[in-house]
PDB file of C-alpha atoms in Angstrom:
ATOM      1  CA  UNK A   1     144.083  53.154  68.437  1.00 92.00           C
ATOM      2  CA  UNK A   2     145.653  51.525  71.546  1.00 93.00           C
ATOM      3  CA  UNK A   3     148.003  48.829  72.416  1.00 94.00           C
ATOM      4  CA  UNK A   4     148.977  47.423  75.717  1.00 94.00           C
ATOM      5  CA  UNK A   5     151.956  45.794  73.745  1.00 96.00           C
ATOM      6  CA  UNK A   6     151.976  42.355  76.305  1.00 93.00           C
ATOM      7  CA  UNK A   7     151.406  40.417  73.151  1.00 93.00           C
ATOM      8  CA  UNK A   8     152.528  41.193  69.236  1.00 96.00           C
ATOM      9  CA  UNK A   9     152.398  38.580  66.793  1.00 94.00           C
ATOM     10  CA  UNK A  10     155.674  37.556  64.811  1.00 94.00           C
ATOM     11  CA  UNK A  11     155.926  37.842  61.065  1.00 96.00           C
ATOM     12  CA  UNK A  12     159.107  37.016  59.918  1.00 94.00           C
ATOM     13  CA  UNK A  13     160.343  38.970  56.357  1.00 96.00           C
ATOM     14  CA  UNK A  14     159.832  37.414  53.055  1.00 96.00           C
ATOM     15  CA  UNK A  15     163.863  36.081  52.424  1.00 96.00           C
ATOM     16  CA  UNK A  16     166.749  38.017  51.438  1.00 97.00           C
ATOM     17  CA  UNK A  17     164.871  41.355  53.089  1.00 98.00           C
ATOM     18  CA  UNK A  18     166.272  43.684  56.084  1.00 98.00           C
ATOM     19  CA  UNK A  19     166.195  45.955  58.419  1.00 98.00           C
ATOM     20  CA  UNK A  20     168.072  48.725  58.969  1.00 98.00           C
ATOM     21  CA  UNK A  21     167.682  51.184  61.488  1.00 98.00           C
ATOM     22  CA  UNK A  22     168.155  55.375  60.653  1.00 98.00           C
ATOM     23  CA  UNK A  23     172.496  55.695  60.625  1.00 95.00           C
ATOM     24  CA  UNK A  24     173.298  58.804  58.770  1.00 88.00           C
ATOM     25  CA  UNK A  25     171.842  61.801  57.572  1.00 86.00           C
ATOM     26  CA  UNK A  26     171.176  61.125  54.281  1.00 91.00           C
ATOM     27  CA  UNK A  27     168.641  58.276  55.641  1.00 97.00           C
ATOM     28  CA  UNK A  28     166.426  61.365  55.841  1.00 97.00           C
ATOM     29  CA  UNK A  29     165.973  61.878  51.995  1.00 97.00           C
ATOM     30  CA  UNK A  30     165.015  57.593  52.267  1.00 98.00           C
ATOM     31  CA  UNK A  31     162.403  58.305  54.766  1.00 98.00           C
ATOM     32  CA  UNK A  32     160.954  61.572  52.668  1.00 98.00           C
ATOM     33  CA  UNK A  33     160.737  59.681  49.666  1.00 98.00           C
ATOM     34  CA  UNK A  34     158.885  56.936  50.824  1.00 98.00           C
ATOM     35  CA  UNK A  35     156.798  58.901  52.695  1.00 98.00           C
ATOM     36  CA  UNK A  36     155.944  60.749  50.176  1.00 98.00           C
ATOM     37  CA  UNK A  37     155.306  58.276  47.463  1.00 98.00           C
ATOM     38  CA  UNK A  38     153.328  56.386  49.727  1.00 96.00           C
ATOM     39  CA  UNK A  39     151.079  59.954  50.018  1.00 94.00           C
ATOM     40  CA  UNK A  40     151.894  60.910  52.976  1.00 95.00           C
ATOM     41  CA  UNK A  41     153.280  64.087  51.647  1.00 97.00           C
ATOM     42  CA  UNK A  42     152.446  66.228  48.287  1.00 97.00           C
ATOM     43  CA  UNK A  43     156.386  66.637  47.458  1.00 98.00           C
ATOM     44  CA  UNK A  44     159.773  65.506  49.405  1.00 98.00           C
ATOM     45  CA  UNK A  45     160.148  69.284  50.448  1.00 98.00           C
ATOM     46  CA  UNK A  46     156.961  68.974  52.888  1.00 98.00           C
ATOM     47  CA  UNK A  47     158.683  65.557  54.366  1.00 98.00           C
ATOM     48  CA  UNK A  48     161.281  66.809  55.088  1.00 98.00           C
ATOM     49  CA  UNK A  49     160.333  69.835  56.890  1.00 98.00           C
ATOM     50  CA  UNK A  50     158.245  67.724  58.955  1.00 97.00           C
ATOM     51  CA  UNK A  51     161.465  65.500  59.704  1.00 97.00           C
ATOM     52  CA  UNK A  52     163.269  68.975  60.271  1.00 97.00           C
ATOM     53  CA  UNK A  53     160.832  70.148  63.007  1.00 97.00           C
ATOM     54  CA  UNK A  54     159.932  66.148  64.752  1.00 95.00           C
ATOM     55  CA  UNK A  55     162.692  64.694  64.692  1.00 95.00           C
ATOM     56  CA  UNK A  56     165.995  66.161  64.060  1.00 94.00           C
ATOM     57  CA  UNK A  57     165.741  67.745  67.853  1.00 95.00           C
ATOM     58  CA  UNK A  58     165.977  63.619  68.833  1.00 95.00           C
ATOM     59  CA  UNK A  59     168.444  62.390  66.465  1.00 95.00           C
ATOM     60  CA  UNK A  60     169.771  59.848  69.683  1.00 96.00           C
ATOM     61  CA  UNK A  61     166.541  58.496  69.946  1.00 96.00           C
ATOM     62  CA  UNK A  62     165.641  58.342  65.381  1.00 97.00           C
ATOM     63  CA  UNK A  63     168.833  56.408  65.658  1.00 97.00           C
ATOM     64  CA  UNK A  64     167.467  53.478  67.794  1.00 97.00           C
ATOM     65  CA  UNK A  65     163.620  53.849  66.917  1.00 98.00           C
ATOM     66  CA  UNK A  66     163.337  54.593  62.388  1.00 98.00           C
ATOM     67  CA  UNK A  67     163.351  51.637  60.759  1.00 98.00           C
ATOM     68  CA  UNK A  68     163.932  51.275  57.395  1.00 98.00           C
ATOM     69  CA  UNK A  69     163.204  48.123  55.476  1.00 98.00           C
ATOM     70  CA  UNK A  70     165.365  47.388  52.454  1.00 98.00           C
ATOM     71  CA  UNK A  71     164.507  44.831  49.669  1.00 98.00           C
ATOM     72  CA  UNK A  72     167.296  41.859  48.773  1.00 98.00           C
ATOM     73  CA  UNK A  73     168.776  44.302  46.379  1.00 97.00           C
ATOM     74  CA  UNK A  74     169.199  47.106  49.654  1.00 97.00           C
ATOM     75  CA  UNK A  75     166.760  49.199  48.226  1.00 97.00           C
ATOM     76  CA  UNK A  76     164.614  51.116  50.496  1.00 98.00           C
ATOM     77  CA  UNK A  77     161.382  49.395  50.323  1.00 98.00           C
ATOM     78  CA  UNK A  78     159.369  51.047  53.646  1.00 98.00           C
ATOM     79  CA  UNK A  79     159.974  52.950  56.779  1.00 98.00           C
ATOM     80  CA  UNK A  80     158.104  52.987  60.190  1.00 98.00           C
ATOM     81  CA  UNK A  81     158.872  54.625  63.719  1.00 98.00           C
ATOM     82  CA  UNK A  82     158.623  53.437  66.654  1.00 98.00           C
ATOM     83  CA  UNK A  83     158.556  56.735  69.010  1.00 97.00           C
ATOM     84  CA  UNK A  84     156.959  58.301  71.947  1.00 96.00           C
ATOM     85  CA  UNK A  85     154.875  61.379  72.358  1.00 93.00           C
ATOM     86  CA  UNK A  86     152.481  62.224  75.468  1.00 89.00           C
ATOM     87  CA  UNK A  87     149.309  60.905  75.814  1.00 83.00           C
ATOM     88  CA  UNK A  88     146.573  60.770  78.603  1.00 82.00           C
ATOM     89  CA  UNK A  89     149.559  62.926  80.648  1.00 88.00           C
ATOM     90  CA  UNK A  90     152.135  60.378  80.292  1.00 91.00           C
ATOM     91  CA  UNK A  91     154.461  59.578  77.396  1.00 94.00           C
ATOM     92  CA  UNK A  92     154.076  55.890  75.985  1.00 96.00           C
ATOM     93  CA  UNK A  93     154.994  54.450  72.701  1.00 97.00           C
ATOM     94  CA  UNK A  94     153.526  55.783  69.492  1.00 97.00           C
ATOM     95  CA  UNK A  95     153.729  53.303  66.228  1.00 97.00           C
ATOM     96  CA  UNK A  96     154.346  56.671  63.868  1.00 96.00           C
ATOM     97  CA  UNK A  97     155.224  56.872  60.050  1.00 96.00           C
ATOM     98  CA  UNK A  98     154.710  53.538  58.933  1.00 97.00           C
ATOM     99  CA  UNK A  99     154.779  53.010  55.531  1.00 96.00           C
ATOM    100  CA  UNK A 100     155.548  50.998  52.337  1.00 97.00           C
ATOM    101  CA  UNK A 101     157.051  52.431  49.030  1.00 98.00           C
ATOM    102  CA  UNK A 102     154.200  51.925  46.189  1.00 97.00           C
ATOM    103  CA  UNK A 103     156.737  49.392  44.598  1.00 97.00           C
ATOM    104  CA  UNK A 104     156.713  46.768  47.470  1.00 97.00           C
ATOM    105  CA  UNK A 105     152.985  46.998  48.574  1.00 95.00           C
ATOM    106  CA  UNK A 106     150.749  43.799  48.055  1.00 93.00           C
ATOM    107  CA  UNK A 107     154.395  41.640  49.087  1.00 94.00           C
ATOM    108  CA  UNK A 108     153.369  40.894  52.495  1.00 94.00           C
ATOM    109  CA  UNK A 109     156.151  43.301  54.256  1.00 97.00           C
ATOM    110  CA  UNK A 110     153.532  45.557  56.286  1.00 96.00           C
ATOM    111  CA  UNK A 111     152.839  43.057  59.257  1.00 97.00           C
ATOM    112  CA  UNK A 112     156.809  42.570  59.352  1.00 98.00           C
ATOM    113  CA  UNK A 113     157.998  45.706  59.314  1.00 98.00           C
ATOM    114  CA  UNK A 114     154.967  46.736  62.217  1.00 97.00           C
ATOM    115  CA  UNK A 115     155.719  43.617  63.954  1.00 97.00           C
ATOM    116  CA  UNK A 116     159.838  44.748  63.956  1.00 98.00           C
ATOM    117  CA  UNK A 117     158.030  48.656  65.089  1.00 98.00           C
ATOM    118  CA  UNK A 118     155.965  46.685  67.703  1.00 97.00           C
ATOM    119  CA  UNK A 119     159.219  44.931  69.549  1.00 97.00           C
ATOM    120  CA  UNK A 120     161.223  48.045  69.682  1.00 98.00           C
ATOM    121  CA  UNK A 121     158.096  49.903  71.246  1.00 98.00           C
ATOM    122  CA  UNK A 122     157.975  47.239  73.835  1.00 97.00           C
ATOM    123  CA  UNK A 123     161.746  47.607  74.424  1.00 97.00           C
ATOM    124  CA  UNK A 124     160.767  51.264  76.055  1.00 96.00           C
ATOM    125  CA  UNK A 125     157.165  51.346  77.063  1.00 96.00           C
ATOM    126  CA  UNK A 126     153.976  49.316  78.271  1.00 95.00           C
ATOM    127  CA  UNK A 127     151.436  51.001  75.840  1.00 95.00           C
ATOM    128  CA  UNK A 128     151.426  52.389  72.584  1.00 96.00           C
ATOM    129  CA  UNK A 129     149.154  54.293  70.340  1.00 95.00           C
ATOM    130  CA  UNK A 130     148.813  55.246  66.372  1.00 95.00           C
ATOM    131  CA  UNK A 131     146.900  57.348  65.030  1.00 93.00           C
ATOM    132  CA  UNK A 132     145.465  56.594  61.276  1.00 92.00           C
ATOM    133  CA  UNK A 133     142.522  57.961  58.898  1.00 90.00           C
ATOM    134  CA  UNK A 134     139.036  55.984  58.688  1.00 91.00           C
ATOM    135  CA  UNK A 135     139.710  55.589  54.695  1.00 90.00           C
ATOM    136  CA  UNK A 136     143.122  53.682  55.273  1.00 90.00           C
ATOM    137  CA  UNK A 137     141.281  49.970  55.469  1.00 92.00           C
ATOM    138  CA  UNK A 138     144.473  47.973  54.643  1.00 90.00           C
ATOM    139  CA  UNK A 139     146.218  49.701  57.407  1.00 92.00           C
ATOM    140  CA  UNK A 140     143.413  49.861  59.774  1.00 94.00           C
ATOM    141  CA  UNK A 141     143.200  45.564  58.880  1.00 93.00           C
ATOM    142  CA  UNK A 142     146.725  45.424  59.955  1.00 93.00           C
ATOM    143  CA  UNK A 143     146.423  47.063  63.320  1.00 95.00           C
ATOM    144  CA  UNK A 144     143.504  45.084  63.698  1.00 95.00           C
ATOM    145  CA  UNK A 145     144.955  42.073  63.074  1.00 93.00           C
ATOM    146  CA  UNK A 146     148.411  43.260  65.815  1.00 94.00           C
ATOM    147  CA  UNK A 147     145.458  43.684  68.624  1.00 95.00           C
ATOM    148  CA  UNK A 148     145.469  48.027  68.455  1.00 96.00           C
ATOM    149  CA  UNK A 149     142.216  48.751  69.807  1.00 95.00           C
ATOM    150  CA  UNK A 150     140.228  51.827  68.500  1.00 95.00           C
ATOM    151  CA  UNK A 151     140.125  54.542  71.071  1.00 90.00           C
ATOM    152  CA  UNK A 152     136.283  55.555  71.167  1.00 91.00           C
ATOM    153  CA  UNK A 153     136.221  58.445  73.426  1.00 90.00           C
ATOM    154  CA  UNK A 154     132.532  60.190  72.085  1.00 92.00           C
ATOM    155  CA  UNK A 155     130.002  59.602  70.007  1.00 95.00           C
ATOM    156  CA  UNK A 156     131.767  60.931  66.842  1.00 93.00           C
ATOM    157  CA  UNK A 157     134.419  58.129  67.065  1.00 92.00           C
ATOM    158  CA  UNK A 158     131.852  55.402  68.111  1.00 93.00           C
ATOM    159  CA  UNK A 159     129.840  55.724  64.732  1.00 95.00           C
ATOM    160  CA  UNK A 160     133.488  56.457  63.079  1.00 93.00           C
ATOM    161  CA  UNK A 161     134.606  53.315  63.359  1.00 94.00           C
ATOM    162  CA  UNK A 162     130.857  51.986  63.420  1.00 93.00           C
ATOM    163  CA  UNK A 163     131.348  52.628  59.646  1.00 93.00           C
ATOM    164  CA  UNK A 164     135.377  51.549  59.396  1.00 94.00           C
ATOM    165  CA  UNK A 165     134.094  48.327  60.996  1.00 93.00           C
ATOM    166  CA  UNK A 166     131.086  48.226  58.366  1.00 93.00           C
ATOM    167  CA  UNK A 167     133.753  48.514  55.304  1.00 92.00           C
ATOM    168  CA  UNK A 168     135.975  46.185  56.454  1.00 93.00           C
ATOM    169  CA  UNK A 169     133.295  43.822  56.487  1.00 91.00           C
ATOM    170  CA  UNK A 170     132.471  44.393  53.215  1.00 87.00           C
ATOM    171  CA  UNK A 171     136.288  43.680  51.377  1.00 73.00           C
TER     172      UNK A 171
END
């Protein structure tokens, strides 16, 4: 999905939450876990190989693009990234990671926390993209909703989200 990122709708956070962008290194084992109980990962171990390999090569930029989002208590309560990656021979924003521990969803912090990922793309590029799975309907909702437009570039992808489109009708 696609963004031009001229317009992103504000959603403030429900009161007494955060954000906190990445600041050390054990901010790592915060993003693993919620990564992975959000099922993004099988076990922490995977997550943070993955963080290993993507991102430790651009601590500089983690530093001003992982957000974290703690709850009133400053528990870690969802992550998100707001990075870059080449696309269509250019690089341009890439809304990457997002997610909400399984102990905050249903709270209303998703559109916040993207909105927050949203700004700091725009801070650094014109366009973004995400990438996400057809089965992900909240998430799909959300982008939706924050003007991402699906990238339909055959005829796989047209009846693709021909059918996300059909569900999301249907809840």
């Amino acid at each position: 999905m696609t963004h031009d990122l001229s317009f992103i709708p504000d959603h403030t956070l429900p009161e007494g939450y955060q954000f906190q962008f990445f600041s050390d290194f054990d901010d790592r084992n915060h993003w693993a876990e919620i990564e992975t109980a959000a099922n993004e990962f099988q076990i922490e171990a995977s997550a943070l190989r993955r963080f290993q390999n993507e991102c430790e090569p651009h601590l500089d930029e983690v530093r001003k693009r992982l957000i974290f989002l703690l709850n009133p208590n400053g528990n870690y309560a969802g992550t998100t990234m707001a990075w870059f990656n080449a696309y269509n021979h250019q690089t341009i924003g890439r809304l990457h990671w997002t997610a909400i521990h399984p102990a905050y969803q249903g709270q209303k912090l998703a559109k916040p926390l993207i909105a927050k990922a949203m700004n700091v793309l725009a801070q650094h590029h014109n366009q973004a993209y995400l990438k996400t799975q057809p089965h992900n309907l909240a998430a799909i909702h959300n982008y939706l909703h924050f003007g991402f437009q699906p990238l339909l570039i055959d005829e796989a992808s047209k009846q693709t989200w021909n059918h996300v489109y059909a569900k999301l009708s249907d809840t």
